[in-house]
Amino acid sequence: MAVLGQSAIEIFTILIVLLGTSCIFGSMIYTIERLTNPTSLRLCPKVGTSIYYTILAITNVGFEGFLPSTYLGKWIACAAITIGLLTSKSVPLVLHP
């Protein structure tokens, strides 16, 4: 039973870190894309779309409906993917040294 409880803690920790990362990076992408091109609703209609894109990018699912158009937005997306990959690989190692 202890193993099940420990696994639940690991999954919960990974979800919290990935959701927090997605919210931060998604908001950054939304802000940068809207500042660069404030009239384009196709690129980034809502903050939720940017967060959704970031979650899909971190989990390597992919999403073709929205892609950052600026270089800074693309670099932030790359940073989010890198942090997501490192988090998903390192959290179990931290919890089980």
Short mmCIF file of N, CA and C in Angstrom, two decimals:
data_model
loop_
_atom_site.label_atom_id
_atom_site.label_comp_id
_atom_site.label_asym_id
_atom_site.label_seq_id
_atom_site.Cartn_x
_atom_site.Cartn_y
_atom_site.Cartn_z
N MET A 1 0.82 -1.19 0.00
CA MET A 1 0.00 0.00 0.00
C MET A 1 0.87 1.26 0.00
N ALA A 2 2.06 1.17 0.59
CA ALA A 2 2.95 2.33 0.63
C ALA A 2 3.44 2.70 -0.76
N VAL A 3 3.61 1.69 -1.60
CA VAL A 3 4.06 1.96 -2.98
C VAL A 3 3.01 2.74 -3.74
N LEU A 4 1.75 2.39 -3.54
CA LEU A 4 0.66 3.10 -4.21
C LEU A 4 0.60 4.56 -3.75
N GLY A 5 0.79 4.78 -2.46
CA GLY A 5 0.79 6.15 -1.94
C GLY A 5 1.96 6.96 -2.48
N GLN A 6 3.13 6.33 -2.57
CA GLN A 6 4.31 7.01 -3.11
C GLN A 6 4.13 7.33 -4.58
N SER A 7 3.53 6.42 -5.34
CA SER A 7 3.27 6.67 -6.76
C SER A 7 2.30 7.82 -6.94
N ALA A 8 1.30 7.90 -6.08
CA ALA A 8 0.34 9.00 -6.16
C ALA A 8 1.03 10.33 -5.89
N ILE A 9 1.96 10.34 -4.95
CA ILE A 9 2.70 11.57 -4.66
C ILE A 9 3.55 11.97 -5.86
N GLU A 10 4.20 11.01 -6.50
CA GLU A 10 5.01 11.31 -7.68
C GLU A 10 4.16 11.89 -8.81
N ILE A 11 3.04 11.26 -9.09
CA ILE A 11 2.16 11.73 -10.16
C ILE A 11 1.63 13.12 -9.85
N PHE A 12 1.22 13.34 -8.61
CA PHE A 12 0.71 14.65 -8.21
C PHE A 12 1.79 15.71 -8.33
N THR A 13 3.01 15.39 -7.93
CA THR A 13 4.12 16.34 -8.02
C THR A 13 4.41 16.70 -9.48
N ILE A 14 4.46 15.70 -10.34
CA ILE A 14 4.72 15.96 -11.76
C ILE A 14 3.61 16.81 -12.37
N LEU A 15 2.36 16.52 -12.03
CA LEU A 15 1.24 17.31 -12.56
C LEU A 15 1.31 18.76 -12.10
N ILE A 16 1.60 18.97 -10.83
CA ILE A 16 1.69 20.35 -10.32
C ILE A 16 2.81 21.11 -11.01
N VAL A 17 3.98 20.49 -11.14
CA VAL A 17 5.11 21.17 -11.78
C VAL A 17 4.81 21.45 -13.25
N LEU A 18 4.26 20.48 -13.98
CA LEU A 18 3.98 20.69 -15.40
C LEU A 18 2.87 21.72 -15.62
N LEU A 19 1.84 21.69 -14.78
CA LEU A 19 0.78 22.69 -14.93
C LEU A 19 1.28 24.09 -14.58
N GLY A 20 2.09 24.18 -13.54
CA GLY A 20 2.67 25.49 -13.19
C GLY A 20 3.56 26.02 -14.29
N THR A 21 4.40 25.13 -14.83
CA THR A 21 5.28 25.51 -15.94
C THR A 21 4.46 25.94 -17.15
N SER A 22 3.40 25.21 -17.44
CA SER A 22 2.55 25.54 -18.59
C SER A 22 1.87 26.89 -18.42
N CYS A 23 1.40 27.17 -17.23
CA CYS A 23 0.75 28.46 -16.99
C CYS A 23 1.74 29.62 -17.14
N ILE A 24 2.94 29.45 -16.61
CA ILE A 24 3.94 30.52 -16.69
C ILE A 24 4.37 30.75 -18.13
N PHE A 25 4.79 29.68 -18.80
CA PHE A 25 5.28 29.83 -20.17
C PHE A 25 4.15 30.17 -21.14
N GLY A 26 2.97 29.63 -20.94
CA GLY A 26 1.84 29.97 -21.79
C GLY A 26 1.47 31.45 -21.70
N SER A 27 1.51 31.99 -20.49
CA SER A 27 1.23 33.42 -20.30
C SER A 27 2.30 34.27 -20.94
N MET A 28 3.55 33.82 -20.85
CA MET A 28 4.64 34.58 -21.49
C MET A 28 4.48 34.58 -23.00
N ILE A 29 4.16 33.43 -23.58
CA ILE A 29 3.97 33.35 -25.03
C ILE A 29 2.79 34.22 -25.46
N TYR A 30 1.70 34.17 -24.71
CA TYR A 30 0.53 35.00 -25.04
C TYR A 30 0.90 36.48 -25.04
N THR A 31 1.59 36.91 -23.99
CA THR A 31 1.95 38.33 -23.88
C THR A 31 2.86 38.76 -25.02
N ILE A 32 3.86 37.97 -25.33
CA ILE A 32 4.80 38.33 -26.40
C ILE A 32 4.12 38.34 -27.76
N GLU A 33 3.31 37.33 -28.02
CA GLU A 33 2.63 37.28 -29.32
C GLU A 33 1.63 38.42 -29.47
N ARG A 34 0.93 38.77 -28.41
CA ARG A 34 -0.06 39.86 -28.50
C ARG A 34 0.63 41.22 -28.60
N LEU A 35 1.78 41.40 -27.96
CA LEU A 35 2.50 42.67 -28.07
C LEU A 35 3.07 42.84 -29.48
N THR A 36 3.49 41.76 -30.09
CA THR A 36 4.07 41.83 -31.43
C THR A 36 3.02 42.08 -32.49
N ASN A 37 1.89 41.39 -32.37
CA ASN A 37 0.83 41.49 -33.38
C ASN A 37 -0.53 41.55 -32.67
N PRO A 38 -0.91 42.73 -32.14
CA PRO A 38 -2.14 42.81 -31.32
C PRO A 38 -3.44 42.61 -32.10
N THR A 39 -3.42 42.73 -33.41
CA THR A 39 -4.67 42.60 -34.16
C THR A 39 -4.96 41.17 -34.61
N SER A 40 -3.98 40.30 -34.54
CA SER A 40 -4.17 38.93 -35.02
C SER A 40 -4.78 38.06 -33.93
N LEU A 41 -6.01 37.63 -34.15
CA LEU A 41 -6.66 36.73 -33.20
C LEU A 41 -6.41 35.28 -33.56
N ARG A 42 -5.93 35.04 -34.78
CA ARG A 42 -5.67 33.67 -35.19
C ARG A 42 -4.44 33.09 -34.49
N LEU A 43 -3.44 33.92 -34.30
CA LEU A 43 -2.20 33.43 -33.70
C LEU A 43 -2.39 33.08 -32.22
N CYS A 44 -3.08 33.93 -31.51
CA CYS A 44 -3.16 33.75 -30.06
C CYS A 44 -4.44 34.39 -29.54
N PRO A 45 -5.58 33.72 -29.68
CA PRO A 45 -6.85 34.36 -29.32
C PRO A 45 -7.05 34.56 -27.82
N LYS A 46 -6.59 33.63 -26.99
CA LYS A 46 -6.81 33.72 -25.55
C LYS A 46 -5.59 33.17 -24.80
N VAL A 47 -5.50 33.52 -23.54
CA VAL A 47 -4.43 32.99 -22.70
C VAL A 47 -4.57 31.47 -22.59
N GLY A 48 -5.79 31.00 -22.48
CA GLY A 48 -6.02 29.56 -22.37
C GLY A 48 -5.48 28.79 -23.55
N THR A 49 -5.56 29.37 -24.73
CA THR A 49 -5.02 28.72 -25.92
C THR A 49 -3.50 28.58 -25.82
N SER A 50 -2.85 29.61 -25.31
CA SER A 50 -1.40 29.56 -25.15
C SER A 50 -1.00 28.53 -24.09
N ILE A 51 -1.75 28.46 -23.01
CA ILE A 51 -1.46 27.47 -21.97
C ILE A 51 -1.70 26.06 -22.52
N TYR A 52 -2.77 25.89 -23.26
CA TYR A 52 -3.07 24.60 -23.89
C TYR A 52 -1.95 24.21 -24.85
N TYR A 53 -1.49 25.16 -25.65
CA TYR A 53 -0.38 24.90 -26.57
C TYR A 53 0.86 24.47 -25.79
N THR A 54 1.14 25.16 -24.68
CA THR A 54 2.33 24.84 -23.90
C THR A 54 2.23 23.44 -23.29
N ILE A 55 1.05 23.07 -22.80
CA ILE A 55 0.87 21.71 -22.26
C ILE A 55 1.12 20.68 -23.36
N LEU A 56 0.58 20.92 -24.55
CA LEU A 56 0.80 19.99 -25.65
C LEU A 56 2.25 19.96 -26.09
N ALA A 57 2.91 21.10 -26.05
CA ALA A 57 4.32 21.14 -26.44
C ALA A 57 5.18 20.41 -25.42
N ILE A 58 4.89 20.59 -24.13
CA ILE A 58 5.67 19.93 -23.08
C ILE A 58 5.51 18.42 -23.16
N THR A 59 4.31 17.96 -23.43
CA THR A 59 4.06 16.52 -23.49
C THR A 59 4.38 15.94 -24.86
N ASN A 60 4.87 16.75 -25.77
CA ASN A 60 5.27 16.33 -27.12
C ASN A 60 4.11 15.77 -27.94
N VAL A 61 2.91 16.26 -27.72
CA VAL A 61 1.77 15.82 -28.50
C VAL A 61 1.72 16.59 -29.82
N GLY A 62 1.96 17.88 -29.77
CA GLY A 62 1.94 18.71 -30.97
C GLY A 62 0.59 19.37 -31.17
N PHE A 63 0.61 20.55 -31.75
CA PHE A 63 -0.61 21.31 -31.96
C PHE A 63 -0.37 22.26 -33.12
N GLU A 64 -1.05 22.07 -34.21
CA GLU A 64 -0.80 22.88 -35.39
C GLU A 64 -1.71 24.09 -35.51
N GLY A 65 -2.71 24.21 -34.65
CA GLY A 65 -3.63 25.33 -34.74
C GLY A 65 -3.02 26.64 -34.28
N PHE A 66 -2.03 26.56 -33.42
CA PHE A 66 -1.39 27.77 -32.92
C PHE A 66 0.11 27.51 -32.81
N LEU A 67 0.88 28.35 -33.43
CA LEU A 67 2.32 28.29 -33.31
C LEU A 67 2.81 29.71 -33.07
N PRO A 68 3.77 29.90 -32.18
CA PRO A 68 4.31 31.24 -31.99
C PRO A 68 4.91 31.77 -33.28
N SER A 69 4.68 33.04 -33.56
CA SER A 69 5.19 33.61 -34.81
C SER A 69 6.48 34.38 -34.59
N THR A 70 6.78 34.76 -33.37
CA THR A 70 8.01 35.51 -33.10
C THR A 70 9.11 34.55 -32.67
N TYR A 71 10.34 34.99 -32.87
CA TYR A 71 11.48 34.17 -32.45
C TYR A 71 11.50 34.01 -30.93
N LEU A 72 11.15 35.08 -30.23
CA LEU A 72 11.13 35.01 -28.77
C LEU A 72 10.07 34.03 -28.29
N GLY A 73 8.91 34.04 -28.92
CA GLY A 73 7.86 33.09 -28.58
C GLY A 73 8.29 31.65 -28.85
N LYS A 74 9.01 31.45 -29.95
CA LYS A 74 9.50 30.10 -30.27
C LYS A 74 10.56 29.65 -29.27
N TRP A 75 11.43 30.56 -28.84
CA TRP A 75 12.44 30.22 -27.84
C TRP A 75 11.81 29.91 -26.49
N ILE A 76 10.78 30.63 -26.14
CA ILE A 76 10.08 30.34 -24.88
C ILE A 76 9.40 28.98 -24.96
N ALA A 77 8.83 28.65 -26.11
CA ALA A 77 8.24 27.33 -26.29
C ALA A 77 9.30 26.24 -26.17
N CYS A 78 10.49 26.47 -26.73
CA CYS A 78 11.58 25.50 -26.60
C CYS A 78 12.02 25.35 -25.15
N ALA A 79 12.07 26.46 -24.42
CA ALA A 79 12.43 26.39 -23.00
C ALA A 79 11.39 25.61 -22.21
N ALA A 80 10.12 25.83 -22.53
CA ALA A 80 9.04 25.10 -21.85
C ALA A 80 9.14 23.60 -22.13
N ILE A 81 9.43 23.24 -23.37
CA ILE A 81 9.57 21.82 -23.72
C ILE A 81 10.75 21.21 -22.97
N THR A 82 11.87 21.93 -22.93
CA THR A 82 13.05 21.42 -22.23
C THR A 82 12.78 21.24 -20.74
N ILE A 83 12.17 22.21 -20.12
CA ILE A 83 11.85 22.10 -18.70
C ILE A 83 10.86 20.97 -18.46
N GLY A 84 9.90 20.84 -19.33
CA GLY A 84 8.94 19.74 -19.20
C GLY A 84 9.60 18.38 -19.29
N LEU A 85 10.52 18.23 -20.24
CA LEU A 85 11.22 16.96 -20.37
C LEU A 85 12.12 16.67 -19.18
N LEU A 86 12.84 17.69 -18.74
CA LEU A 86 13.70 17.51 -17.57
C LEU A 86 12.89 17.19 -16.32
N THR A 87 11.75 17.83 -16.18
CA THR A 87 10.90 17.60 -15.01
C THR A 87 10.36 16.19 -15.01
N SER A 88 9.87 15.75 -16.15
CA SER A 88 9.27 14.41 -16.20
C SER A 88 10.31 13.32 -15.97
N LYS A 89 11.56 13.60 -16.28
CA LYS A 89 12.61 12.62 -16.07
C LYS A 89 13.24 12.72 -14.68
N SER A 90 13.29 13.92 -14.10
CA SER A 90 14.05 14.10 -12.86
C SER A 90 13.20 13.99 -11.60
N VAL A 91 11.90 14.27 -11.65
CA VAL A 91 11.07 14.22 -10.43
C VAL A 91 11.07 12.82 -9.81
N PRO A 92 10.91 11.75 -10.59
CA PRO A 92 11.00 10.43 -9.95
C PRO A 92 12.37 10.16 -9.32
N LEU A 93 13.44 10.70 -9.91
CA LEU A 93 14.77 10.51 -9.33
C LEU A 93 14.93 11.27 -8.03
N VAL A 94 14.31 12.44 -7.94
CA VAL A 94 14.38 13.23 -6.72
C VAL A 94 13.57 12.57 -5.61
N LEU A 95 12.41 12.04 -5.94
CA LEU A 95 11.58 11.43 -4.93
C LEU A 95 12.07 10.06 -4.51
N HIS A 96 12.81 9.38 -5.40
CA HIS A 96 13.40 8.06 -5.09
C HIS A 96 14.89 8.11 -5.37
N PRO A 97 15.67 8.67 -4.45
CA PRO A 97 17.12 8.78 -4.71
C PRO A 97 17.82 7.43 -4.76
#
